[in-house]
Coordinates of C-alpha atoms in Angstrom, one line a residue:
X1 CA -4.3 0.5 7.4
X2 CA -4.4 3.7 5.8
X3 CA -7.4 6.0 6.9
X4 CA -7.8 6.9 3.1
X5 CA -9.3 2.8 3.2
X6 CA -11.0 3.2 6.7
X7 CA -13.0 6.1 5.3
X8 CA -14.5 3.9 2.4
X9 CA -12.1 6.2 0.1
X10 CA -9.2 4.1 -1.7
X11 CA -5.8 6.3 -2.4
X12 CA -4.6 6.2 -5.7
X13 CA -0.7 5.1 -5.4
X14 CA 2.2 7.7 -5.9
X15 CA 4.7 7.9 -8.5
X16 CA 7.0 5.0 -8.8
X17 CA 9.1 2.5 -10.6
X18 CA 8.1 -1.2 -9.6
X19 CA 11.8 -3.7 -10.2
X20 CA 10.0 -7.0 -10.5
X21 CA 13.6 -9.6 -9.9
X22 CA 12.9 -13.0 -11.1
X23 CA 11.0 -11.6 -14.0
X24 CA 11.1 -14.4 -15.9
X25 CA 9.5 -16.9 -13.1
X26 CA 6.5 -18.6 -12.4
X27 CA 5.1 -15.7 -9.9
X28 CA 5.6 -12.7 -11.9
X29 CA 3.6 -14.1 -15.1
X30 CA 0.8 -15.9 -13.1
X31 CA 0.3 -13.3 -9.9
X32 CA 2.3 -10.2 -10.4
X33 CA 1.7 -9.0 -13.8
X34 CA -1.8 -10.0 -13.9
X35 CA -2.3 -8.0 -10.5
X36 CA -0.7 -4.9 -12.0
X37 CA -3.5 -5.0 -14.3
X38 CA -6.1 -5.3 -12.2
X39 CA -4.9 -2.4 -10.4
X40 CA -4.4 -0.5 -13.9
X41 CA -8.6 -1.5 -14.2
X42 CA -9.4 -0.5 -11.0
X43 CA -7.2 3.2 -11.7
X44 CA -5.0 2.8 -8.8
X45 CA -2.1 3.4 -10.7
X46 CA -1.1 6.9 -11.1
X47 CA 0.5 7.9 -15.2
X48 CA 3.4 8.6 -13.4
X49 CA 4.6 4.8 -13.1
X50 CA 6.5 2.0 -14.6
X51 CA 7.4 -1.7 -14.4
X52 CA 11.2 -2.5 -15.3
X53 CA 12.3 -6.5 -15.2
X54 CA 15.4 -8.3 -13.9
X55 CA 16.3 -11.5 -14.8
X56 CA 18.8 -13.6 -16.2
X57 CA 17.2 -14.3 -20.1
X58 CA 19.0 -12.5 -22.3
X59 CA 16.2 -10.8 -24.0
X60 CA 15.0 -6.8 -25.1
X61 CA 12.3 -4.5 -24.1
X62 CA 10.1 -5.7 -26.5
X63 CA 10.1 -9.2 -26.3
X64 CA 9.7 -8.6 -22.2
X65 CA 6.4 -6.9 -23.5
X66 CA 5.2 -9.4 -25.9
X67 CA 5.8 -12.4 -23.4
X68 CA 4.0 -10.7 -20.3
X69 CA 1.0 -9.6 -23.3
X70 CA 1.0 -13.9 -23.5
X71 CA 0.9 -14.4 -20.2
X72 CA -1.4 -12.3 -19.0
X73 CA -3.8 -13.8 -22.0
X74 CA -3.3 -16.9 -19.6
X75 CA -3.5 -16.4 -16.4
X76 CA -5.7 -13.0 -16.2
X77 CA -8.5 -13.0 -13.8
X78 CA -10.8 -10.3 -15.7
X79 CA -11.5 -10.5 -19.5
X80 CA -8.9 -8.9 -21.4
X81 CA -9.2 -4.9 -22.4
X82 CA -6.8 -4.1 -25.2
X83 CA -6.5 -0.6 -23.5
X84 CA -5.9 -1.6 -20.4
X85 CA -3.3 -3.7 -21.6
X86 CA -1.5 -1.4 -23.8
X87 CA -1.4 1.3 -20.5
X88 CA 0.7 -0.8 -18.7
X89 CA 2.4 -2.3 -21.3
X90 CA 4.0 0.9 -22.6
X91 CA 5.6 1.6 -19.4
X92 CA 7.5 -2.2 -19.2
X93 CA 11.0 -2.5 -19.3
X94 CA 13.9 -5.5 -19.3
X95 CA 17.3 -5.5 -17.9
X96 CA 19.1 -8.6 -18.4
X97 CA 21.6 -9.5 -15.9
X98 CA 22.6 -12.0 -13.0
X99 CA 21.6 -11.4 -9.4
X100 CA 25.5 -11.5 -8.3
X101 CA 26.4 -9.3 -10.8
X102 CA 27.9 -5.5 -10.1
X103 CA 27.7 -4.4 -13.4
X104 CA 24.0 -5.5 -13.9
X105 CA 23.0 -3.5 -11.3
X106 CA 24.9 -0.6 -12.7
X107 CA 22.8 -1.2 -15.9
X108 CA 19.8 -1.3 -13.5
X109 CA 20.2 2.3 -12.0
X110 CA 20.6 3.4 -15.9
X111 CA 17.6 2.2 -16.7
X112 CA 15.9 3.7 -14.1
X113 CA 17.3 7.3 -14.1
X114 CA 16.2 6.4 -17.9
X115 CA 12.5 5.6 -17.2
X116 CA 12.6 7.9 -14.5
X117 CA 13.1 10.7 -16.8
X118 CA 10.5 9.3 -19.2
X119 CA 7.4 8.8 -16.6
X120 CA 8.5 11.4 -14.2
X121 CA 8.0 8.6 -10.7
X122 CA 10.3 11.4 -8.6
X123 CA 12.9 8.5 -7.8
X124 CA 10.6 6.5 -6.1
X125 CA 11.1 2.7 -6.4
X126 CA 9.6 -0.5 -5.4
X127 CA 12.0 -3.7 -5.8
X128 CA 9.8 -6.7 -5.8
X129 CA 12.5 -10.2 -5.0
X130 CA 10.2 -12.6 -6.8
X131 CA 13.0 -14.6 -6.6
X132 CA 14.7 -17.7 -4.8
X133 CA 15.5 -17.7 -1.1
X134 CA 19.0 -18.0 -1.6
X135 CA 19.0 -14.8 -3.4
X136 CA 17.6 -12.1 -1.3
X137 CA 20.5 -11.5 0.6
X138 CA 22.3 -11.3 -2.4
X139 CA 20.4 -9.0 -4.1
X140 CA 19.6 -6.5 -1.0
X141 CA 23.6 -6.5 -0.6
X142 CA 24.4 -5.5 -4.7
X143 CA 21.3 -2.6 -4.5
X144 CA 23.0 -1.4 -1.9
X145 CA 26.8 -1.2 -3.0
X146 CA 25.0 0.4 -6.4
X147 CA 23.8 3.2 -4.3
X148 CA 20.1 2.1 -4.7
X149 CA 18.4 2.0 -2.1
X150 CA 19.0 5.2 -0.1
X151 CA 16.5 7.6 0.4
X152 CA 17.5 10.9 0.4
X153 CA 15.8 14.5 -1.5
X154 CA 12.0 13.1 -0.6
X155 CA 12.3 10.3 -2.4
X156 CA 11.7 6.5 -1.1
X157 CA 13.4 3.2 -1.8
X158 CA 11.3 0.2 -0.7
X159 CA 12.0 -3.9 -1.0
X160 CA 9.6 -6.5 -1.1
X161 CA 10.3 -10.5 0.0
X162 CA 8.5 -13.1 -0.4
X163 CA 8.6 -16.3 2.0
X164 CA 9.9 -18.4 3.3
X165 CA 11.9 -15.9 5.3
X166 CA 14.5 -18.4 6.6
X167 CA 14.0 -22.4 6.8
X168 CA 14.8 -22.4 10.5
X169 CA 15.0 -19.7 13.3
X170 CA 18.7 -19.5 12.8
X171 CA 18.5 -18.7 8.9
X172 CA 15.8 -16.1 9.7
X173 CA 17.8 -14.4 12.4
X174 CA 20.9 -14.5 9.7
X175 CA 18.5 -13.1 6.7
X176 CA 17.1 -10.5 9.0
X177 CA 20.3 -8.9 10.2
X178 CA 21.7 -9.2 6.8
X179 CA 18.9 -7.1 5.5
X180 CA 18.8 -4.6 8.6
X181 CA 22.7 -4.1 7.7
X182 CA 21.7 -2.3 4.6
X183 CA 18.2 -1.4 5.2
X184 CA 16.0 0.0 7.9
X185 CA 13.0 -1.9 8.7
X186 CA 10.3 0.9 7.2
X187 CA 11.8 -0.2 4.0
X188 CA 11.2 -3.9 4.5
X189 CA 8.0 -5.4 3.0
X190 CA 7.8 -9.4 4.1
X191 CA 4.8 -10.1 1.8
X192 CA 2.5 -13.5 2.8
X193 CA -0.5 -13.4 -0.5
X194 CA -2.8 -14.7 2.4
X195 CA -3.0 -11.5 4.0
X196 CA -4.5 -10.3 0.7
X197 CA -7.5 -12.2 1.1
X198 CA -10.6 -9.8 1.9
X199 CA -11.6 -12.4 4.5
X200 CA -8.4 -12.3 6.0
X201 CA -8.6 -8.3 6.5
X202 CA -12.2 -8.3 7.7
X203 CA -11.0 -10.5 10.6
X204 CA -10.1 -6.8 12.5
X205 CA -13.2 -4.9 11.3
X206 CA -15.7 -8.7 12.2
X207 CA -13.5 -8.3 16.1
X208 CA -13.9 -4.8 16.6
X209 CA -16.2 -3.1 14.7
X210 CA -19.0 -5.4 16.0
X211 CA -20.3 -4.8 20.0
X212 CA -21.6 -8.2 19.7
X213 CA -18.3 -10.1 18.9
X214 CA -15.5 -8.6 21.1
X215 CA -16.8 -9.3 24.5
X216 CA -17.2 -12.5 24.1
X217 CA -13.5 -13.0 22.4
X218 CA -11.9 -14.6 25.5
X219 CA -11.6 -17.4 27.6
X220 CA -14.5 -17.4 29.5
X221 CA -16.6 -18.1 26.5
X222 CA -14.8 -19.7 24.1
X223 CA -13.4 -23.3 24.4
X224 CA -11.2 -23.8 21.5
X225 CA -10.2 -22.4 18.6
X226 CA -9.5 -24.5 14.9
X227 CA -7.5 -23.2 12.4
X228 CA -7.3 -26.1 8.5
X229 CA -5.7 -25.0 5.5
X230 CA -6.3 -28.0 3.4
X231 CA -5.5 -28.5 -0.4
X232 CA -7.2 -30.8 -2.8
X233 CA -4.1 -31.2 -4.5
X234 CA -0.6 -33.1 -4.6
X235 CA 2.9 -31.6 -4.8
X236 CA 2.2 -31.0 -8.5
X237 CA 5.3 -31.0 -10.1
X238 CA 7.4 -28.8 -7.2
X239 CA 8.3 -32.0 -5.3
X240 CA 11.8 -30.7 -5.1
X241 CA 11.0 -27.7 -3.7
X242 CA 8.9 -29.7 -1.0
X243 CA 11.7 -32.0 -0.3
X244 CA 13.0 -28.8 1.3
X245 CA 11.0 -27.5 2.9
X246 CA 7.8 -29.4 3.4
X247 CA 4.3 -28.8 5.5
X248 CA 5.5 -27.2 8.8
X249 CA 8.3 -25.3 7.5
X250 CA 5.7 -24.1 4.0
X251 CA 3.0 -23.1 5.8
X252 CA 2.8 -22.7 9.5
X253 CA 5.4 -19.8 10.9
X254 CA 4.3 -17.7 7.9
X255 CA 0.5 -17.9 7.0
X256 CA -1.5 -20.3 10.0
X257 CA 0.9 -17.5 12.6
X258 CA -0.3 -15.1 10.8
X259 CA -4.1 -15.8 11.3
X260 CA -3.3 -16.8 14.7
X261 CA -2.0 -13.6 15.6
X262 CA -4.9 -11.9 13.8
X263 CA -7.8 -13.8 15.7
X264 CA -6.0 -13.3 18.9
X265 CA -4.4 -10.2 19.6
X266 CA -5.9 -7.7 21.6
X267 CA -7.3 -4.5 20.9
X268 CA -4.2 -1.9 18.8
X269 CA -4.1 1.9 19.5
X270 CA -4.8 2.3 15.9
X271 CA -5.0 0.7 12.8
X272 CA -1.6 2.2 11.4
X273 CA 1.1 -0.2 10.9
X274 CA 2.8 -0.6 13.9
X275 CA 0.1 -0.5 16.6
X276 CA -1.3 -3.5 14.5
X277 CA 1.6 -5.2 14.5
X278 CA 3.0 -4.3 18.1
X279 CA -0.3 -6.8 19.1
X280 CA 0.3 -9.5 16.6
X281 CA 4.0 -9.5 17.7
X282 CA 2.9 -9.9 21.0
X283 CA 0.4 -12.6 20.7
X284 CA 3.4 -14.8 18.3
X285 CA 5.4 -14.0 21.7
X286 CA 3.7 -15.5 23.9
X287 CA 2.5 -18.7 21.8
X288 CA 4.8 -21.2 24.5
X289 CA 7.4 -23.1 22.4
X290 CA 6.7 -26.8 23.3
X291 CA 9.6 -28.7 25.4
X292 CA 10.8 -31.8 23.5
X293 CA 8.9 -34.6 24.5
X294 CA 5.5 -32.3 24.2
X295 CA 6.4 -33.0 20.6
X296 CA 5.7 -36.0 20.8
X297 CA 1.8 -35.6 21.8
X298 CA 0.9 -32.0 20.4
X299 CA 2.7 -32.3 16.9
X300 CA 1.4 -34.6 14.5
X301 CA 3.5 -35.7 10.9
X302 CA 1.9 -37.2 7.9
X303 CA 2.5 -38.1 4.4
X304 CA 0.1 -39.0 2.2
X305 CA -0.3 -42.4 0.0
X306 CA -1.6 -43.0 -2.8
X307 CA -5.7 -42.7 -3.1
X308 CA -9.2 -40.5 -4.9
X309 CA -9.4 -37.3 -5.0
X310 CA -13.3 -36.8 -6.6
X311 CA -12.5 -38.3 -10.1
X312 CA -8.7 -38.1 -9.9
X313 CA -6.0 -40.5 -8.5
X314 CA -2.9 -39.5 -7.1
X315 CA 0.2 -41.6 -6.5
X316 CA 2.1 -42.0 -3.1
X317 CA 4.2 -38.6 -2.2
X318 CA 7.4 -40.6 -2.9
X319 CA 6.2 -41.3 -6.2
X320 CA 6.0 -37.8 -7.3
X321 CA 8.9 -36.6 -9.7
X322 CA 11.9 -34.9 -7.7
X323 CA 10.9 -37.0 -4.4
X324 CA 13.1 -39.0 -2.5
X325 CA 11.9 -43.0 -2.5
X326 CA 11.9 -43.5 0.9
X327 CA 11.5 -39.2 2.0
X328 CA 10.6 -38.7 5.1
X329 CA 9.4 -35.0 4.7
X330 CA 5.8 -34.3 5.7
X331 CA 3.0 -33.2 3.8
X332 CA 0.4 -32.4 7.0
X333 CA 0.9 -30.8 9.9
X334 CA -1.2 -31.0 12.7
X335 CA -0.4 -29.0 16.5
X336 CA -1.8 -28.1 19.2
X337 CA -0.9 -24.5 20.4
X338 CA -1.4 -22.6 24.0
X339 CA -0.9 -18.4 24.0
X340 CA -0.1 -17.9 27.4
X341 CA -1.3 -14.6 28.1
X342 CA -4.7 -13.5 29.9
X343 CA -7.2 -13.3 27.1
X344 CA -6.8 -17.0 25.8
X345 CA -4.7 -18.9 28.7
X346 CA -6.4 -22.5 28.9
X347 CA -7.9 -21.8 25.9
X348 CA -6.2 -24.6 23.1
X349 CA -5.4 -23.2 19.2
X350 CA -5.0 -26.2 17.0
X351 CA -4.1 -25.8 14.2
X352 CA -3.7 -28.4 10.4
X353 CA -2.5 -27.9 7.4
X354 CA -2.1 -30.6 4.2
X355 CA -1.7 -31.7 0.8
X356 CA -4.2 -34.2 -1.1
X357 CA -6.9 -33.6 1.3
X358 CA -10.1 -34.2 0.4
X359 CA -11.4 -30.7 -0.7
X360 CA -9.6 -26.8 -1.1
X361 CA -10.4 -25.1 2.3
X362 CA -8.9 -22.3 4.7
X363 CA -11.3 -21.6 7.4
X364 CA -11.2 -20.5 11.1
X365 CA -13.3 -21.5 13.7
X366 CA -14.2 -20.7 16.7
X367 CA -15.8 -22.6 19.2
X368 CA -18.4 -21.3 22.2
X369 CA -18.3 -23.1 25.3
X370 CA -21.4 -25.2 25.6
X371 CA -24.5 -23.6 28.0
X372 CA -25.4 -25.2 30.9
X373 CA -27.4 -28.1 30.8
X374 CA -29.1 -28.0 33.6
X375 CA -32.4 -26.4 32.1
X376 CA -33.2 -28.9 30.0
X377 CA -32.5 -32.0 32.1
X378 CA -36.3 -33.0 32.5
X379 CA -36.4 -32.8 28.3
X380 CA -35.7 -35.5 25.4
X381 CA -33.0 -33.4 24.9
X382 CA -29.4 -35.3 25.5
X383 CA -26.8 -33.0 24.1
X384 CA -26.8 -29.5 23.7
X385 CA -24.2 -28.3 20.6
X386 CA -21.5 -25.6 20.8
X387 CA -22.6 -22.5 19.0
X388 CA -19.4 -22.3 16.2
X389 CA -18.4 -19.1 14.5
X390 CA -16.8 -20.3 11.2
X391 CA -14.5 -17.7 9.4
X392 CA -14.4 -19.3 5.2
X393 CA -11.3 -17.8 3.9
X394 CA -11.2 -19.7 0.7
X395 CA -12.1 -20.8 -1.5
X396 CA -16.0 -19.1 -0.9
X397 CA -15.2 -16.3 1.2
X398 CA -17.6 -15.4 4.2
X399 CA -18.6 -15.9 7.6
X400 CA -21.2 -18.2 9.6
X401 CA -22.4 -18.5 12.5
X402 CA -24.7 -21.7 14.0
X403 CA -26.8 -21.8 17.1
X404 CA -29.5 -23.6 18.4
X405 CA -33.4 -23.7 17.6
X406 CA -36.1 -24.9 18.5
X407 CA -37.6 -27.4 15.7
X408 CA -41.2 -27.0 15.5
X409 CA -43.6 -29.7 17.1
X410 CA -45.0 -31.0 20.8
X411 CA -41.9 -32.0 22.2
X412 CA -38.6 -29.4 22.9
X413 CA -36.3 -30.2 20.3
X414 CA -33.6 -28.1 19.0
X415 CA -31.7 -27.9 15.5
X416 CA -28.7 -26.3 14.6
X417 CA -29.1 -23.2 12.1
X418 CA -26.6 -21.2 10.4
X419 CA -26.3 -17.3 9.8
X420 CA -24.5 -17.0 6.9
X421 CA -22.8 -14.1 5.3
X422 CA -20.9 -15.1 1.4
X423 CA -18.8 -12.1 0.4
X424 CA -19.8 -12.8 -3.3
X425 CA -23.3 -13.3 -2.8
X426 CA -23.1 -9.6 -0.5
X427 CA -20.5 -7.4 -2.4
X428 CA -20.4 -9.4 -5.6
X429 CA -17.6 -11.5 -6.4
X430 CA -14.2 -8.8 -6.9
X431 CA -11.6 -10.2 -9.6
X432 CA -8.3 -10.8 -7.9
X433 CA -5.2 -12.7 -7.3
X434 CA -4.3 -12.2 -3.5
X435 CA -1.3 -9.9 -4.6
X436 CA -3.8 -6.4 -5.6
X437 CA -4.2 -5.1 -1.9
X438 CA -0.4 -6.1 -1.4
X439 CA 1.2 -4.4 -4.2
X440 CA -0.9 -1.5 -3.3
X441 CA -0.4 -1.3 0.1
X442 CA 3.6 -1.2 -1.0
X443 CA 3.1 0.9 -3.0
X444 CA 1.7 3.2 -0.6
X445 CA 3.9 2.9 1.7
X446 CA 1.4 1.0 4.5
X447 CA 3.1 -2.0 6.4
X448 CA -0.1 -3.3 8.2
X449 CA -0.3 -6.2 6.1
X450 CA 3.4 -7.5 6.2
X451 CA 5.6 -9.0 9.1
X452 CA 7.9 -7.3 10.9
X453 CA 11.5 -9.1 11.4
X454 CA 10.4 -9.8 15.4
X455 CA 7.4 -10.9 13.6
X456 CA 9.0 -14.0 11.7
X457 CA 11.4 -14.7 14.5
X458 CA 9.0 -15.0 17.0
X459 CA 7.0 -17.9 14.7
X460 CA 10.3 -19.6 13.9
X461 CA 11.0 -19.7 18.1
X462 CA 7.7 -21.7 17.9
X463 CA 8.4 -24.0 15.3
X464 CA 11.8 -24.8 16.1
X465 CA 11.3 -27.3 18.9
X466 CA 9.4 -29.1 16.1
X467 CA 11.9 -28.8 13.7
X468 CA 14.3 -30.2 16.1
X469 CA 12.5 -33.2 16.9
X470 CA 11.6 -34.9 14.3
X471 CA 15.0 -34.5 12.5
X472 CA 16.0 -36.4 15.5
X473 CA 13.3 -39.1 14.9
X474 CA 12.7 -39.7 11.6
X475 CA 9.0 -40.8 11.2
X476 CA 9.0 -44.5 10.7
X477 CA 5.5 -45.0 9.1
X478 CA 4.9 -43.0 6.0
X479 CA 3.0 -42.8 4.2
X480 CA 0.3 -43.1 6.9
X481 CA -3.2 -41.3 5.3
X482 CA -4.5 -42.1 1.7
X483 CA -5.5 -39.2 -0.3
X484 CA -8.8 -37.5 0.1
X485 CA -8.9 -38.3 3.4
X486 CA -8.3 -35.4 6.7
X487 CA -5.1 -37.0 7.5
X488 CA -3.3 -39.5 9.5
X489 CA -5.4 -41.0 12.5
X490 CA -2.9 -39.1 14.9
X491 CA -4.7 -36.1 13.9
X492 CA -8.3 -37.2 15.0
X493 CA -6.6 -38.3 18.2
X494 CA -5.0 -34.9 19.1
X495 CA -8.3 -33.6 19.7
X496 CA -10.0 -36.2 21.3
X497 CA -7.5 -36.7 24.0
X498 CA -9.2 -33.3 24.8
X499 CA -12.5 -34.2 24.7
X500 CA -13.3 -32.3 21.0
X501 CA -13.4 -32.9 17.3
X502 CA -11.9 -31.4 14.2
X503 CA -14.5 -29.6 12.0
X504 CA -15.6 -31.5 9.1
X505 CA -17.4 -29.4 5.7
X506 CA -20.1 -31.8 6.5
X507 CA -20.5 -31.0 10.2

């Protein structure tokens, strides 16, 4: 995290060119162009800036500008300003070519030279790989062969890679090995859009800038932690992708483990990138991989069947487009993981992620230990509710803390009340796609919110035993939860065996 952001001043990005591989794809039109437009509106991009799209589509720079304009009109998160758009539009260019065509990279290099001369970008280039994962290694290899990733004479060259970073531990290691064969780790920005959310970034500030929380952030006071990532939709046309990925690969080793690492890390020596990532890596390496027999009791998988979410009726996952009618792919995962270090020993971290659940919700729940009951033994109070700290990541970002208070009256009765902080109410709503902060950090060379190679491999190391067992023992009871419910019964049992229960939004 750069110093300018810590003292309240946000630095404008320096001169550079952004190259978008896969410029005709959904990510560019839905997220990246709107994010760039928002950065323009916030005056965070320099005049010495340009964008070069690269894709197979045979089109001109003028046609590319018009297409991006139409996309922005559809997906902009703020009102459209013609002046701001013209500023960005004048800096858009396009090169047509295949990802494996060496001649296309020569044309790209020529275009970069031309654009650099026009906009005085200092030879600095950020290559964004918004392409299918099978092309990550190919693109980096071709860029290297064309001499386009060399950092000489003070210029920088960086590469942004979208998840997934492999499909298992072996492929993640292979991808890292290939990338590091052509790039230095300091040039690689493995992006996870979850870390672009304000509440996720606020975890560090919440823990370390407030003296009341860090002293109780440990096994002595915390009973357990829950992380829920729920989606109120099915696969919605992404059946082909989901059949290859599944909920475990899609969400756990990246999104979920990034959240766990921020909640559980030790105080870093500073907020500079590697100081923070060193502590995140320690957390991930301290998570104990499950023995095969433990997978059967500490990991739950589910697949949704037909049901209703509000007014919408969802069909079985197996009836979705491009999904096998006998599919064994999970759309729901729940797990119990344990961090074997001094701070968190014997504090379980429960996680669940799923499609077709009752509502869209991402939250982190830190449940504290119950106080002793002895003081209230001669009163009408039969039980004491535990205090819960709830960090809401989406959709309504905020933080709430529940605690007990006496209910007015002649007898001793305790009710649970909440101290609630909502970002939009306090600071005003921020128009964003989730990519603005991450793009801006990449332009500045700040890797704090990007995964390092060892972090990626540590996450897959934990997940691999589950993949192995589930691959060997196909699920026999799919579909095992109806759309519009909170997952299979086994998910409830996972916590019930420990005398605990999931927090539901209505709680």
